[in-house]
C-alpha positions as a Python dict, from the first residue, in 0.01 Angstrom:
ca = {
    (1, 'X'): (0, 0, 0),
    (2, 'X'): (-244, -82, -268),
    (3, 'X'): (-9, 50, -537),
    (4, 'X'): (269, -184, -411),
    (5, 'X'): (20, -489, -395),
    (6, 'X'): (-97, -421, -743),
    (7, 'X'): (255, -382, -880),
    (8, 'X'): (362, -735, -756),
    (9, 'X'): (114, -918, -989),
    (10, 'X'): (216, -701, -1273),
    (11, 'X'): (586, -772, -1218),
    (12, 'X'): (524, -1134, -1182),
    (13, 'X'): (323, -1136, -1502),
    (14, 'X'): (602, -941, -1684),
    (15, 'X'): (878, -1179, -1559),
    (16, 'X'): (672, -1479, -1672),
    (17, 'X'): (622, -1325, -2020),
    (18, 'X'): (1004, -1255, -2057),
    (19, 'X'): (1078, -1610, -1941),
    (20, 'X'): (823, -1762, -2182),
    (21, 'X'): (962, -1561, -2472),
    (22, 'X'): (1313, -1651, -2385),
    (23, 'X'): (1236, -2025, -2377),
    (24, 'X'): (1032, -2015, -2704),
    (25, 'X'): (1312, -1820, -2889),
    (26, 'X'): (1578, -2068, -2781),
    (27, 'X'): (1397, -2387, -2886),
    (28, 'X'): (1389, -2476, -3256),
    (29, 'X'): (1308, -2832, -3213),
    (30, 'X'): (953, -2786, -3348),
    (31, 'X'): (1088, -2640, -3672),
    (32, 'X'): (1379, -2847, -3789),
    (33, 'X'): (1570, -2734, -4093),
    (34, 'X'): (1448, -2883, -4421),
    (35, 'X'): (1660, -3172, -4547),
    (36, 'X'): (1922, -3091, -4797),
    (37, 'X'): (1929, -3301, -5117),
    (38, 'X'): (2292, -3360, -5136),
    (39, 'X'): (2476, -3455, -5458),
    (40, 'X'): (2551, -3824, -5489),
    (41, 'X'): (2914, -3940, -5511),
    (42, 'X'): (2978, -4087, -5860),
    (43, 'X'): (3274, -4328, -5872),
    (44, 'X'): (3178, -4528, -6183),
    (45, 'X'): (3051, -4433, -6529),
    (46, 'X'): (2974, -4716, -6780),
    (47, 'X'): (2838, -4670, -7126),
    (48, 'X'): (2761, -4976, -7345),
    (49, 'X'): (2723, -4935, -7720),
    (50, 'X'): (2547, -5205, -7907),
    (51, 'X'): (2562, -5222, -8291),
    (52, 'X'): (2232, -5240, -8468),
    (53, 'X'): (2208, -5556, -8678),
    (54, 'X'): (2454, -5752, -8463),
    (55, 'X'): (2823, -5730, -8380),
    (56, 'X'): (3035, -5671, -8077),
    (57, 'X'): (2923, -5431, -7811),
    (58, 'X'): (3173, -5178, -7701),
    (59, 'X'): (3197, -5090, -7330),
    (60, 'X'): (3338, -4751, -7203),
    (61, 'X'): (3414, -4742, -6838),
    (62, 'X'): (3549, -4490, -6595),
    (63, 'X'): (3617, -4604, -6241),
    (64, 'X'): (3758, -4394, -5962),
    (65, 'X'): (3727, -4597, -5638),
    (66, 'X'): (3926, -4366, -5423),
    (67, 'X'): (3735, -4044, -5511),
    (68, 'X'): (3975, -3758, -5487),
    (69, 'X'): (4253, -3978, -5346),
    (70, 'X'): (4592, -4025, -5499),
    (71, 'X'): (4507, -4321, -5721),
    (72, 'X'): (4435, -4230, -6096),
    (73, 'X'): (4101, -4345, -6226),
    (74, 'X'): (4089, -4658, -6438),
    (75, 'X'): (3952, -4575, -6781),
    (76, 'X'): (3882, -4865, -7029),
    (77, 'X'): (3743, -4895, -7379),
    (78, 'X'): (3681, -5263, -7470),
    (79, 'X'): (3747, -5230, -7841),
    (80, 'X'): (3725, -5033, -8153),
    (81, 'X'): (3400, -4921, -8320),
    (82, 'X'): (3337, -5054, -8675),
    (83, 'X'): (3292, -4833, -8974),
    (84, 'X'): (2952, -4780, -9135),
    (85, 'X'): (2759, -4883, -8821),
    (86, 'X'): (2495, -4738, -8588),
    (87, 'X'): (2549, -4804, -8219),
    (88, 'X'): (2279, -4765, -7951),
    (89, 'X'): (2428, -4661, -7618),
    (90, 'X'): (2304, -4677, -7265),
    (91, 'X'): (2497, -4507, -6969),
    (92, 'X'): (2480, -4577, -6599),
    (93, 'X'): (2626, -4398, -6300),
    (94, 'X'): (2719, -4568, -5980),
    (95, 'X'): (2870, -4513, -5635),
    (96, 'X'): (3076, -4812, -5572),
    (97, 'X'): (3221, -4688, -5251),
    (98, 'X'): (2876, -4752, -5090),
    (99, 'X'): (2819, -5103, -4945),
    (100, 'X'): (2633, -5241, -5134),
    (101, 'X'): (2718, -5041, -5446),
    (102, 'X'): (2452, -4778, -5535),
    (103, 'X'): (2310, -4736, -5887),
    (104, 'X'): (2250, -4361, -5897),
    (105, 'X'): (2074, -4381, -6244),
    (106, 'X'): (1730, -4424, -6127),
    (107, 'X'): (1765, -4109, -5925),
    (108, 'X'): (1887, -3920, -6233),
    (109, 'X'): (1560, -4053, -6408),
    (110, 'X'): (1347, -3952, -6118),
    (111, 'X'): (1493, -3607, -6113),
    (112, 'X'): (1505, -3596, -6496),
    (113, 'X'): (1403, -3225, -6521),
    (114, 'X'): (1717, -3150, -6310),
    (115, 'X'): (1962, -3359, -6524),
    (116, 'X'): (2109, -3384, -6869),
    (117, 'X'): (2396, -3593, -7015),
    (118, 'X'): (2598, -3422, -7285),
    (119, 'X'): (2835, -3604, -7539),
    (120, 'X'): (3111, -3396, -7698),
    (121, 'X'): (3352, -3532, -7957),
    (122, 'X'): (3692, -3412, -8090),
    (123, 'X'): (3914, -3527, -8369),
    (124, 'X'): (3745, -3694, -8672),
    (125, 'X'): (3470, -3874, -8472),
    (126, 'X'): (3111, -3822, -8581),
    (127, 'X'): (2874, -3641, -8340),
    (128, 'X'): (2656, -3848, -8095),
    (129, 'X'): (2287, -3794, -8070),
    (130, 'X'): (2019, -3870, -7819),
    (131, 'X'): (1817, -4191, -7846),
    (132, 'X'): (1450, -4108, -7929),
    (133, 'X'): (1287, -4351, -7662),
    (134, 'X'): (1031, -4184, -7455),
    (135, 'X'): (1240, -4296, -7147),
    (136, 'X'): (1515, -4072, -7255),
    (137, 'X'): (1319, -3760, -7201),
    (138, 'X'): (1197, -3579, -6890),
    (139, 'X'): (828, -3486, -6804),
    (140, 'X'): (872, -3176, -6997),
    (141, 'X'): (981, -3356, -7317),
    (142, 'X'): (1346, -3239, -7281),
    (143, 'X'): (1624, -3489, -7296),
    (144, 'X'): (1783, -3661, -6992),
    (145, 'X'): (2027, -3822, -7235),
    (146, 'X'): (2106, -4163, -7072),
    (147, 'X'): (2056, -4316, -7412),
    (148, 'X'): (2269, -4204, -7712),
    (149, 'X'): (2330, -4295, -8069),
    (150, 'X'): (2665, -4319, -8246),
    (151, 'X'): (2665, -4362, -8628),
    (152, 'X'): (3006, -4431, -8781),
    (153, 'X'): (3108, -4386, -9138),
    (154, 'X'): (3485, -4396, -9229),
    (155, 'X'): (3779, -4453, -9005),
    (156, 'X'): (3818, -4189, -8728),
    (157, 'X'): (3986, -4129, -8399),
    (158, 'X'): (3913, -3871, -8126),
    (159, 'X'): (3786, -3816, -7770),
    (160, 'X'): (3439, -3854, -7642),
    (161, 'X'): (3364, -3647, -7333),
    (162, 'X'): (3051, -3741, -7140),
    (163, 'X'): (2916, -3481, -6890),
    (164, 'X'): (2622, -3518, -6651),
    (165, 'X'): (2494, -3172, -6566),
    (166, 'X'): (2268, -3089, -6261),
    (167, 'X'): (2026, -2798, -6303),
    (168, 'X'): (2099, -2717, -6670),
    (169, 'X'): (1888, -2464, -6852),
    (170, 'X'): (1729, -2701, -7092),
    (171, 'X'): (1537, -2416, -7265),
    (172, 'X'): (1863, -2237, -7350),
    (173, 'X'): (1971, -2221, -7711),
    (174, 'X'): (2050, -2565, -7860),
    (175, 'X'): (2078, -2738, -7515),
    (176, 'X'): (1791, -2969, -7599),
    (177, 'X'): (1985, -3088, -7905),
    (178, 'X'): (2293, -3178, -7687),
    (179, 'X'): (2491, -2856, -7714),
    (180, 'X'): (2650, -2805, -7367),
    (181, 'X'): (2761, -2441, -7445),
    (182, 'X'): (2463, -2252, -7303),
    (183, 'X'): (2360, -2529, -7051),
    (184, 'X'): (2488, -2375, -6725),
    (185, 'X'): (2415, -2575, -6406),
    (186, 'X'): (2679, -2771, -6212),
    (187, 'X'): (2883, -3082, -6321),
    (188, 'X'): (2800, -3394, -6141),
    (189, 'X'): (3030, -3603, -6352),
    (190, 'X'): (3263, -3557, -6654),
    (191, 'X'): (3474, -3841, -6811),
    (192, 'X'): (3665, -3872, -7136),
    (193, 'X'): (3748, -4174, -7355),
    (194, 'X'): (3970, -4208, -7651),
    (195, 'X'): (3789, -4375, -7939),
    (196, 'X'): (3888, -4539, -8259),
    (197, 'X'): (3670, -4629, -8569),
    (198, 'X'): (3835, -4889, -8793),
}
């Protein structure tokens, strides 16, 4: 009889432990999954180039308000660049499907070590370079690239492709000087404009 009496508390304890383990393994409320930093939707890219010494600013804009919908994006260039001028450019990225519209540019600056804008030209266009203001560089001294410089010489035509990369390898060969070839990372936005210098 003693053996049976002693086995009841042991069985009860064992059942209580199994139940406790079962309840604790099914409940994850105390350890929620870490938040995911989702990529922002970019509908609008605007670059404004202002000539040094005065003149007419040129605005390049790409707007795709239906995202991946059937409507083609609206791409505009407000005018031609002038020969023998230097233009300082500033680019912004927005999500205009949000209400109110969301300027994503401050987030790109805040996460500067994880972003870089690249400027690639074709045809007879001169190369674009990065502006040298401190605000155009991340905390490691590598370019974010929201400010660029375009110096024209003679008449030219071609395409400017602007690419915003997320997670590029900024230490890779020539990436800090604006060469996208070895950058890697993912593409947050890529837009192209046909430019003319007269």
